[in-house]
mmCIF file of C-alpha atoms in Angstrom:
data_model
loop_
_atom_site.group_PDB
_atom_site.id
_atom_site.type_symbol
_atom_site.label_atom_id
_atom_site.label_comp_id
_atom_site.label_asym_id
_atom_site.label_seq_id
_atom_site.Cartn_x
_atom_site.Cartn_y
_atom_site.Cartn_z
ATOM 1 C CA MET I 13 -14.298 -101.768 111.167
ATOM 2 C CA LYS I 14 -15.079 -98.214 111.996
ATOM 3 C CA THR I 15 -14.652 -97.130 115.572
ATOM 4 C CA LEU I 16 -17.939 -95.584 116.658
ATOM 5 C CA LEU I 17 -18.041 -92.758 119.135
ATOM 6 C CA PRO I 18 -20.844 -92.053 121.594
ATOM 7 C CA PHE I 19 -23.130 -89.186 120.612
ATOM 8 C CA GLY I 20 -21.562 -86.820 123.153
ATOM 9 C CA ALA I 21 -18.076 -87.641 121.880
ATOM 10 C CA LEU I 22 -19.168 -86.944 118.296
ATOM 11 C CA LEU I 23 -20.311 -83.478 119.283
ATOM 12 C CA LEU I 24 -17.035 -82.736 121.030
ATOM 13 C CA VAL I 25 -15.114 -83.859 117.951
ATOM 14 C CA ALA I 26 -17.332 -81.666 115.799
ATOM 15 C CA CYS I 27 -16.747 -78.705 118.081
ATOM 16 C CA ALA I 28 -12.985 -79.260 118.039
ATOM 17 C CA THR I 29 -12.922 -79.597 114.265
ATOM 18 C CA THR I 30 -14.890 -76.396 113.828
ATOM 19 C CA ALA I 31 -12.642 -74.592 116.220
ATOM 20 C CA ALA I 32 -9.662 -75.677 114.140
ATOM 21 C CA GLY I 33 -11.371 -74.302 111.066
ATOM 22 C CA GLN I 34 -12.027 -71.028 112.817
ATOM 23 C CA GLN I 35 -8.431 -70.703 113.915
ATOM 24 C CA ALA I 36 -7.269 -71.157 110.336
ATOM 25 C CA ALA I 37 -9.752 -68.537 109.079
ATOM 26 C CA ALA I 38 -8.527 -65.183 107.922
ATOM 27 C CA PRO I 39 -11.698 -63.037 107.755
ATOM 28 C CA ALA I 40 -11.815 -59.459 106.577
ATOM 29 C CA LYS I 41 -9.923 -56.899 108.537
ATOM 30 C CA VAL I 42 -12.066 -55.904 111.466
ATOM 31 C CA PRO I 43 -11.731 -52.397 112.833
ATOM 32 C CA ASP I 44 -10.935 -52.118 116.514
ATOM 33 C CA THR I 45 -14.309 -50.516 117.204
ATOM 34 C CA VAL I 46 -17.412 -49.859 115.144
ATOM 35 C CA PRO I 47 -19.868 -47.352 116.545
ATOM 36 C CA GLY I 48 -23.067 -49.056 117.684
ATOM 37 C CA VAL I 49 -21.674 -52.609 117.298
ATOM 38 C CA PRO I 50 -20.789 -54.747 120.358
ATOM 39 C CA PRO I 51 -17.010 -55.274 120.337
ATOM 40 C CA GLU I 52 -17.327 -59.096 120.462
ATOM 41 C CA LEU I 53 -19.171 -59.294 117.103
ATOM 42 C CA PRO I 54 -17.021 -59.766 113.987
ATOM 43 C CA VAL I 55 -17.628 -57.294 111.163
ATOM 44 C CA ILE I 56 -17.169 -59.008 107.797
ATOM 45 C CA ALA I 57 -17.278 -57.465 104.328
ATOM 46 C CA ALA I 58 -20.187 -58.796 102.263
ATOM 47 C CA ASP I 59 -17.922 -59.931 99.422
ATOM 48 C CA GLN I 60 -16.072 -62.258 101.816
ATOM 49 C CA LEU I 61 -19.186 -64.177 102.858
ATOM 50 C CA VAL I 62 -20.307 -67.466 101.308
ATOM 51 C CA LEU I 63 -23.606 -69.316 101.652
ATOM 52 C CA GLU I 64 -23.505 -73.105 101.931
ATOM 53 C CA TYR I 65 -26.310 -75.665 102.344
ATOM 54 C CA MET I 66 -25.317 -78.842 104.202
ATOM 55 C CA THR I 67 -27.324 -82.005 104.837
ATOM 56 C CA LEU I 68 -27.076 -85.150 106.967
ATOM 57 C CA PRO I 69 -27.833 -88.733 105.840
ATOM 58 C CA ASP I 70 -31.431 -89.807 106.456
ATOM 59 C CA SER I 71 -30.254 -92.407 108.959
ATOM 60 C CA MET I 72 -28.864 -89.783 111.326
ATOM 61 C CA ASP I 73 -30.951 -88.327 114.111
ATOM 62 C CA ARG I 74 -32.166 -84.753 113.682
ATOM 63 C CA ASP I 75 -30.780 -83.984 117.132
ATOM 64 C CA VAL I 76 -27.299 -84.285 115.657
ATOM 65 C CA LEU I 77 -28.078 -81.521 113.169
ATOM 66 C CA SER I 78 -29.549 -79.300 115.881
ATOM 67 C CA SER I 79 -26.471 -79.801 118.029
ATOM 68 C CA LEU I 80 -24.154 -78.954 115.141
ATOM 69 C CA ILE I 81 -26.059 -75.721 114.575
ATOM 70 C CA ARG I 82 -25.820 -74.777 118.242
ATOM 71 C CA LEU I 83 -22.101 -75.554 118.364
ATOM 72 C CA ASN I 84 -21.242 -73.544 115.249
ATOM 73 C CA ARG I 85 -23.722 -70.690 115.474
ATOM 74 C CA ARG I 86 -22.401 -67.170 116.010
ATOM 75 C CA GLN I 87 -23.629 -63.671 115.312
ATOM 76 C CA ILE I 88 -21.894 -61.558 112.689
ATOM 77 C CA MET I 89 -22.128 -58.014 111.327
ATOM 78 C CA VAL I 90 -22.044 -57.515 107.554
ATOM 79 C CA ARG I 91 -20.458 -54.447 105.956
ATOM 80 C CA ASN I 92 -22.131 -53.635 102.676
ATOM 81 C CA ALA I 93 -20.301 -52.253 99.675
ATOM 82 C CA ASP I 94 -21.512 -48.721 100.515
ATOM 83 C CA GLY I 95 -20.015 -49.023 104.023
ATOM 84 C CA SER I 96 -23.320 -49.533 105.823
ATOM 85 C CA LEU I 97 -23.771 -52.348 108.331
ATOM 86 C CA ARG I 98 -26.337 -55.128 108.564
ATOM 87 C CA GLY I 99 -26.875 -57.266 111.568
ATOM 88 C CA PRO I 100 -26.399 -58.829 113.882
ATOM 89 C CA LEU I 101 -27.115 -61.980 111.795
ATOM 90 C CA GLU I 102 -26.962 -65.619 112.908
ATOM 91 C CA ASN I 103 -24.586 -67.513 110.644
ATOM 92 C CA CYS I 104 -26.290 -70.962 110.983
ATOM 93 C CA GLN I 105 -29.964 -71.683 110.327
ATOM 94 C CA ASP I 106 -32.045 -74.870 110.322
ATOM 95 C CA ALA I 107 -33.347 -75.488 106.785
ATOM 96 C CA ASP I 108 -35.610 -78.513 106.315
ATOM 97 C CA SER I 109 -33.333 -81.596 106.465
ATOM 98 C CA GLY I 110 -30.129 -79.579 106.496
ATOM 99 C CA MET I 111 -28.536 -76.348 107.603
ATOM 100 C CA LEU I 112 -27.602 -73.054 105.950
ATOM 101 C CA VAL I 113 -24.245 -71.571 106.877
ATOM 102 C CA TYR I 114 -23.507 -67.929 105.988
ATOM 103 C CA ASP I 115 -19.976 -66.926 106.984
ATOM 104 C CA THR I 116 -16.414 -66.594 105.717
ATOM 105 C CA ALA I 117 -15.069 -69.346 103.442
ATOM 106 C CA ASP I 118 -12.709 -70.583 106.151
ATOM 107 C CA TYR I 119 -15.443 -70.678 108.789
ATOM 108 C CA VAL I 120 -17.771 -72.593 106.422
ATOM 109 C CA LYS I 121 -14.926 -75.007 105.688
ATOM 110 C CA GLY I 122 -14.558 -75.664 109.416
ATOM 111 C CA VAL I 123 -18.277 -76.429 109.742
ATOM 112 C CA LYS I 124 -18.080 -78.815 106.758
ATOM 113 C CA LEU I 125 -15.154 -80.638 108.349
ATOM 114 C CA ALA I 126 -17.142 -81.023 111.561
ATOM 115 C CA LEU I 127 -20.132 -82.357 109.620
ATOM 116 C CA ALA I 128 -17.951 -84.804 107.694
ATOM 117 C CA LYS I 129 -16.413 -86.060 110.934
ATOM 118 C CA VAL I 130 -19.805 -86.711 112.488
ATOM 119 C CA VAL I 131 -21.153 -88.423 109.361
ATOM 120 C CA GLY I 132 -18.003 -90.554 109.048
ATOM 121 C CA GLU I 133 -18.403 -91.855 112.608
ATOM 122 C CA ALA I 134 -22.154 -92.385 112.355
ATOM 123 C CA PRO I 135 -23.779 -95.823 111.951
ATOM 124 C CA ALA I 136 -24.323 -96.967 108.390
ATOM 125 C CA GLY I 137 -27.940 -96.492 107.323
ATOM 126 C CA MET I 138 -29.494 -99.644 105.855
ATOM 127 C CA ASP I 139 -32.344 -98.955 103.481
ATOM 128 C CA ALA I 140 -31.094 -102.015 101.577
ATOM 129 C CA PRO I 141 -32.615 -105.326 102.716
ATOM 130 C CA VAL I 142 -30.831 -106.930 105.659
ATOM 131 C CA MET I 143 -30.754 -110.595 106.551
ATOM 132 C CA THR I 144 -30.029 -112.597 109.692
ATOM 133 C CA GLU I 145 -27.859 -115.716 109.902
ATOM 134 C CA VAL I 146 -26.991 -117.857 112.930
ATOM 135 C CA TYR I 147 -23.620 -119.618 112.989
ATOM 136 C CA VAL I 148 -22.998 -122.478 115.450
ATOM 137 C CA PRO I 149 -19.277 -123.105 116.150
ATOM 138 C CA ARG I 150 -17.919 -126.588 115.492
ATOM 139 C CA PHE I 151 -14.368 -126.617 116.843
ATOM 140 C CA VAL I 152 -13.213 -123.123 117.868
ATOM 141 C CA ALA I 153 -14.519 -121.314 120.969
ATOM 142 C CA VAL I 154 -17.284 -118.833 120.208
ATOM 143 C CA GLN I 155 -15.387 -115.950 121.862
ATOM 144 C CA ARG I 156 -12.368 -116.576 119.627
ATOM 145 C CA LEU I 157 -14.555 -116.656 116.500
ATOM 146 C CA PHE I 158 -16.288 -113.446 117.548
ATOM 147 C CA SER I 159 -12.927 -111.691 117.893
ATOM 148 C CA VAL I 160 -11.946 -112.883 114.399
ATOM 149 C CA LEU I 161 -14.957 -110.987 113.024
ATOM 150 C CA GLN I 162 -13.828 -107.705 114.582
ATOM 151 C CA PRO I 163 -12.632 -106.122 111.289
ATOM 152 C CA LEU I 164 -16.125 -106.654 109.841
ATOM 153 C CA GLN I 165 -18.110 -105.534 112.876
ATOM 154 C CA ARG I 166 -19.999 -102.241 112.626
ATOM 155 C CA THR I 167 -23.039 -100.441 113.964
ATOM 156 C CA ILE I 168 -25.890 -100.168 111.498
ATOM 157 C CA ALA I 169 -29.160 -98.250 111.506
ATOM 158 C CA THR I 170 -32.308 -99.972 110.250
ATOM 159 C CA ARG I 171 -36.002 -99.118 110.129
ATOM 160 C CA ALA I 172 -39.126 -101.094 109.441
ATOM 161 C CA SER I 173 -40.391 -98.641 106.807
ATOM 162 C CA ALA I 174 -39.641 -95.218 105.408
ATOM 163 C CA HIS I 175 -42.017 -93.668 107.976
ATOM 164 C CA GLN I 176 -40.508 -95.447 110.984
ATOM 165 C CA PRO I 177 -37.632 -94.096 113.105
ATOM 166 C CA TRP I 178 -34.135 -95.480 112.669
ATOM 167 C CA GLU I 179 -32.852 -98.002 115.239
ATOM 168 C CA GLN I 180 -29.153 -98.577 115.827
ATOM 169 C CA HIS I 181 -27.583 -101.940 116.671
ATOM 170 C CA SER I 182 -24.443 -103.985 116.106
ATOM 171 C CA ASN I 183 -24.323 -106.189 113.024
ATOM 172 C CA VAL I 184 -22.977 -109.187 114.969
ATOM 173 C CA SER I 185 -23.428 -110.604 118.472
ATOM 174 C CA PHE I 186 -22.761 -113.901 120.252
ATOM 175 C CA GLN I 187 -23.828 -115.957 123.236
ATOM 176 C CA SER I 188 -21.887 -118.625 125.088
ATOM 177 C CA SER I 189 -24.605 -121.109 126.043
ATOM 178 C CA PRO I 190 -25.672 -122.490 123.709
ATOM 179 C CA ALA I 191 -22.763 -121.183 121.634
ATOM 180 C CA MET I 192 -23.843 -119.214 118.583
ATOM 181 C CA ILE I 193 -23.029 -116.092 116.594
ATOM 182 C CA VAL I 194 -25.874 -113.989 115.191
ATOM 183 C CA ILE I 195 -25.147 -111.888 112.109
ATOM 184 C CA ASN I 196 -27.531 -109.162 110.905
ATOM 185 C CA ASP I 197 -26.429 -107.188 107.847
ATOM 186 C CA THR I 198 -26.701 -106.933 104.080
ATOM 187 C CA GLN I 199 -26.421 -110.118 102.046
ATOM 188 C CA ASP I 200 -22.884 -109.346 100.846
ATOM 189 C CA GLN I 201 -21.637 -108.502 104.337
ATOM 190 C CA VAL I 202 -23.233 -111.622 105.864
ATOM 191 C CA ALA I 203 -21.625 -113.778 103.159
ATOM 192 C CA ARG I 204 -18.182 -112.310 103.910
ATOM 193 C CA MET I 205 -18.533 -112.991 107.629
ATOM 194 C CA LEU I 206 -19.771 -116.558 107.134
ATOM 195 C CA GLU I 207 -16.896 -117.308 104.756
ATOM 196 C CA LEU I 208 -14.399 -116.042 107.317
ATOM 197 C CA LEU I 209 -15.987 -118.112 110.099
ATOM 198 C CA ARG I 210 -15.871 -121.313 108.024
ATOM 199 C CA ARG I 211 -12.212 -120.756 107.164
ATOM 200 C CA VAL I 212 -11.253 -120.314 110.814
ATOM 201 C CA ASP I 213 -13.592 -122.828 112.473
ATOM 202 C CA ASN I 214 -11.655 -125.982 111.632
ATOM 203 C CA ALA I 215 -10.425 -128.827 113.812
ATOM 204 C CA PRO I 216 -7.003 -127.897 115.216
ATOM 205 C CA PRO I 217 -4.085 -130.218 114.432
ATOM 206 C CA GLN I 218 -3.694 -133.162 116.818
ATOM 207 C CA MET I 219 -0.173 -133.898 118.006
ATOM 208 C CA LEU I 220 1.458 -136.524 120.209
ATOM 209 C CA ILE I 221 4.202 -134.761 122.178
ATOM 210 C CA THR I 222 6.795 -136.928 123.922
ATOM 211 C CA CYS I 223 9.436 -135.673 126.332
ATOM 212 C CA TRP I 224 12.505 -137.858 126.936
ATOM 213 C CA LEU I 225 14.785 -137.163 129.892
ATOM 214 C CA VAL I 226 18.178 -138.636 129.120
ATOM 215 C CA ARG I 227 21.325 -138.793 131.256
ATOM 216 C CA GLY I 228 24.611 -138.321 129.410
ATOM 217 C CA SER I 229 27.867 -139.713 130.818
ATOM 218 C CA PHE I 230 31.472 -140.404 129.843
ATOM 219 C CA GLU I 231 31.345 -143.599 131.871
ATOM 220 C CA GLU I 232 29.181 -146.678 131.631
ATOM 221 C CA GLN I 233 25.837 -146.273 133.379
ATOM 222 C CA SER I 234 24.649 -149.249 135.382
ATOM 223 C CA GLY I 235 20.962 -149.932 135.519
ATOM 224 C CA ALA I 236 20.103 -147.305 132.928
ATOM 225 C CA ARG I 237 17.147 -148.071 130.744
ATOM 226 C CA GLU I 238 17.752 -148.407 127.041
ATOM 227 C CA LEU I 239 16.868 -145.734 124.545
ATOM 228 C CA PRO I 240 15.662 -146.147 120.962
ATOM 229 C CA SER I 241 18.727 -146.785 118.820
ATOM 230 C CA ASP I 242 17.992 -143.911 116.410
ATOM 231 C CA LEU I 243 17.801 -141.496 119.356
ATOM 232 C CA VAL I 244 21.158 -142.729 120.696
ATOM 233 C CA ASP I 245 22.732 -142.349 117.245
ATOM 234 C CA ASN I 246 21.467 -138.774 116.988
ATOM 235 C CA LEU I 247 22.751 -137.913 120.468
ATOM 236 C CA ARG I 248 26.209 -139.335 119.746
ATOM 237 C CA ARG I 249 26.449 -137.271 116.560
ATOM 238 C CA LEU I 250 25.444 -134.156 118.453
ATOM 239 C CA LEU I 251 27.136 -134.511 121.869
ATOM 240 C CA PRO I 252 30.453 -135.928 123.121
ATOM 241 C CA TYR I 253 29.162 -138.292 125.816
ATOM 242 C CA HIS I 254 29.904 -142.014 125.500
ATOM 243 C CA GLU I 255 26.835 -143.360 127.238
ATOM 244 C CA TYR I 256 23.195 -142.289 127.294
ATOM 245 C CA GLY I 257 20.589 -143.718 129.596
ATOM 246 C CA LEU I 258 16.844 -143.121 129.742
ATOM 247 C CA VAL I 259 15.736 -141.413 132.956
ATOM 248 C CA THR I 260 12.001 -141.120 132.284
ATOM 249 C CA THR I 261 9.481 -140.179 129.621
ATOM 250 C CA ALA I 262 6.206 -138.296 129.522
ATOM 251 C CA LEU I 263 3.800 -137.862 126.649
ATOM 252 C CA VAL I 264 0.515 -136.154 125.895
ATOM 253 C CA ARG I 265 -1.849 -136.025 122.964
ATOM 254 C CA THR I 266 -3.236 -132.539 122.477
ATOM 255 C CA SER I 267 -4.835 -130.091 120.090
ATOM 256 C CA ILE I 268 -2.419 -127.392 118.961
ATOM 257 C CA LEU I 269 -3.858 -123.913 119.392
ATOM 258 C CA ALA I 270 -1.476 -121.008 118.987
ATOM 259 C CA GLY I 271 -0.751 -119.261 122.265
ATOM 260 C CA GLU I 272 -2.411 -121.854 124.512
ATOM 261 C CA GLU I 273 0.007 -123.498 126.924
ATOM 262 C CA ARG I 274 0.458 -127.228 127.386
ATOM 263 C CA SER I 275 2.417 -128.892 130.177
ATOM 264 C CA LEU I 276 4.107 -132.206 130.908
ATOM 265 C CA ARG I 277 4.974 -133.267 134.462
ATOM 266 C CA GLY I 278 6.650 -136.346 135.849
ATOM 267 C CA SER I 279 9.014 -137.853 138.394
ATOM 268 C CA PHE I 280 12.344 -139.606 138.138
ATOM 269 C CA GLY I 281 14.960 -141.135 140.418
ATOM 270 C CA GLN I 282 14.144 -141.435 144.109
ATOM 271 C CA ASP I 283 12.139 -138.255 144.640
ATOM 272 C CA SER I 284 12.977 -135.913 141.753
ATOM 273 C CA GLU I 285 10.335 -134.152 139.693
ATOM 274 C CA PHE I 286 10.260 -132.166 136.474
ATOM 275 C CA GLN I 287 7.866 -129.854 134.661
ATOM 276 C CA LEU I 288 7.857 -128.886 130.993
ATOM 277 C CA GLN I 289 5.717 -125.917 129.911
ATOM 278 C CA LEU I 290 5.048 -125.640 126.178
ATOM 279 C CA GLN I 291 3.468 -122.719 124.323
ATOM 280 C CA PRO I 292 2.950 -123.763 120.687
ATOM 281 C CA GLY I 293 2.743 -121.217 117.908
ATOM 282 C CA ALA I 294 2.230 -121.885 114.213
ATOM 283 C CA VAL I 295 1.924 -125.347 112.669
ATOM 284 C CA ASP I 296 3.645 -125.667 109.294
ATOM 285 C CA GLU I 297 1.920 -128.781 107.996
ATOM 286 C CA SER I 298 3.426 -128.499 104.528
ATOM 287 C CA GLY I 299 6.907 -128.193 106.021
ATOM 288 C CA HIS I 300 6.137 -130.798 108.710
ATOM 289 C CA ARG I 301 7.218 -128.527 111.578
ATOM 290 C CA LEU I 302 5.770 -127.087 114.760
ATOM 291 C CA ALA I 303 7.016 -123.804 116.206
ATOM 292 C CA PHE I 304 7.062 -123.359 119.960
ATOM 293 C CA GLU I 305 6.954 -119.737 121.076
ATOM 294 C CA ARG I 306 8.208 -120.747 124.510
ATOM 295 C CA ILE I 307 9.581 -123.886 126.163
ATOM 296 C CA GLU I 308 10.331 -123.801 129.882
ATOM 297 C CA PHE I 309 11.872 -126.742 131.749
ATOM 298 C CA LYS I 310 12.351 -127.047 135.511
ATOM 299 C CA SER I 311 13.461 -129.951 137.655
ATOM 300 C CA SER I 312 13.837 -130.442 141.382
ATOM 301 C CA GLU I 313 17.541 -131.200 140.769
ATOM 302 C CA GLY I 314 17.999 -127.550 139.853
ATOM 303 C CA ALA I 315 18.266 -127.968 136.091
ATOM 304 C CA GLN I 316 16.190 -125.431 134.184
ATOM 305 C CA PHE I 317 16.083 -123.462 130.938
ATOM 306 C CA ASP I 318 13.726 -121.207 128.971
ATOM 307 C CA THR I 319 13.878 -121.222 125.175
ATOM 308 C CA SER I 320 11.949 -121.341 121.889
ATOM 309 C CA ALA I 321 12.367 -123.798 119.031
ATOM 310 C CA VAL I 322 11.045 -125.132 115.745
ATOM 311 C CA VAL I 323 10.616 -128.904 115.938
ATOM 312 C CA ASP I 324 10.436 -131.156 112.894
ATOM 313 C CA PHE I 325 7.742 -133.814 112.945
ATOM 314 C CA ASN I 326 8.908 -137.297 114.016
ATOM 315 C CA GLU I 327 12.437 -136.070 114.777
ATOM 316 C CA TYR I 328 14.274 -136.011 118.115
ATOM 317 C CA THR I 329 15.126 -132.439 119.147
ATOM 318 C CA VAL I 330 17.521 -131.797 122.027
ATOM 319 C CA LEU I 331 16.219 -128.718 123.821
ATOM 320 C CA GLY I 332 18.851 -128.339 126.520
ATOM 321 C CA ALA I 333 21.206 -129.973 128.968
ATOM 322 C CA ALA I 334 22.136 -128.947 132.487
ATOM 323 C CA GLY I 335 23.969 -130.276 135.545
ATOM 324 C CA ALA I 336 27.263 -132.038 136.356
ATOM 325 C CA ASN I 337 25.785 -135.275 135.048
ATOM 326 C CA PRO I 338 23.829 -133.613 132.246
ATOM 327 C CA LEU I 339 20.107 -134.150 132.142
ATOM 328 C CA LEU I 340 19.205 -133.879 128.474
ATOM 329 C CA VAL I 341 15.686 -132.825 127.497
ATOM 330 C CA VAL I 342 14.622 -134.323 124.179
ATOM 331 C CA LEU I 343 11.305 -133.504 122.485
ATOM 332 C CA GLN I 344 9.500 -135.421 119.768
ATOM 333 C CA VAL I 345 6.324 -134.292 118.001
ATOM 334 C CA LYS I 346 4.184 -136.656 115.916
ATOM 335 C CA PRO I 347 1.022 -135.664 114.029
ATOM 336 C CA VAL I 348 -1.968 -137.828 114.900
ATOM 337 C CA GLN I 349 -4.090 -138.965 111.985
ATOM 338 C CA ASP I 350 -7.457 -140.354 113.068
#
């Protein structure tokens, strides 16, 4: 999407562009002084002058053209072939729907660059029919959908008829209550935006996330709760401890939205507590994996870690272990199919 500048900023850009053109110009050699000519006026040989007619799109305000003329206008003296002088002459003149520029080739080039800059940043004029569509979000927040449309957002200029003035407005807007996105643009542009919205506005994956806190020990643990046998087998293949006992579990069913944090909290032992902060990233449904951009674990016993991981669906993943009697943090992610 084009970045649109306020009208005042456009004029400053135009002025700066023209100035750059003037600095690059190499007009005819100007004598130090010419009798009867103010010293600040350039004296240019007639054969070095060019005449150029420039126009603006119909959708642009005439005030823009007037401002461009004022910014680029200067007085010049013309030296004829016989050595006589004409002037002073104004190098920029209003001419119907455009402007005439009479100056050196480099100066005219600078004015053209300024004009092109202004036209490039101006709203797109819409003489073609425009249409309006209202999209009501189904699953994704309206603000998130609106941000997805940013590459296609632009300011357009429309008018009721050829004799009416142009009016500028954004081609897309939204409101939060009731949630809706309003699109106003050409048929092709509206179709592109609606297609993008439908591709993004889908139900997020539902996952059941279970956290297992497990105590590992080289000695037999009395009173420890039993763990699923497949989890114990995996732990024994991975770690050297002889015994594993379940400390506590916590689980939550949640929608997976990239970047949005989820948390699990619980207690264990006499008065110990833990907190697990999860920040999911991408879901690889074809590969049956979920990437976590960040996983942070803290417990009142002092055990803590901060990591990231890719977790396979339905598998036990050991995230970390800490402490003299290690407290193992095991995560399991299961897709929920309703």
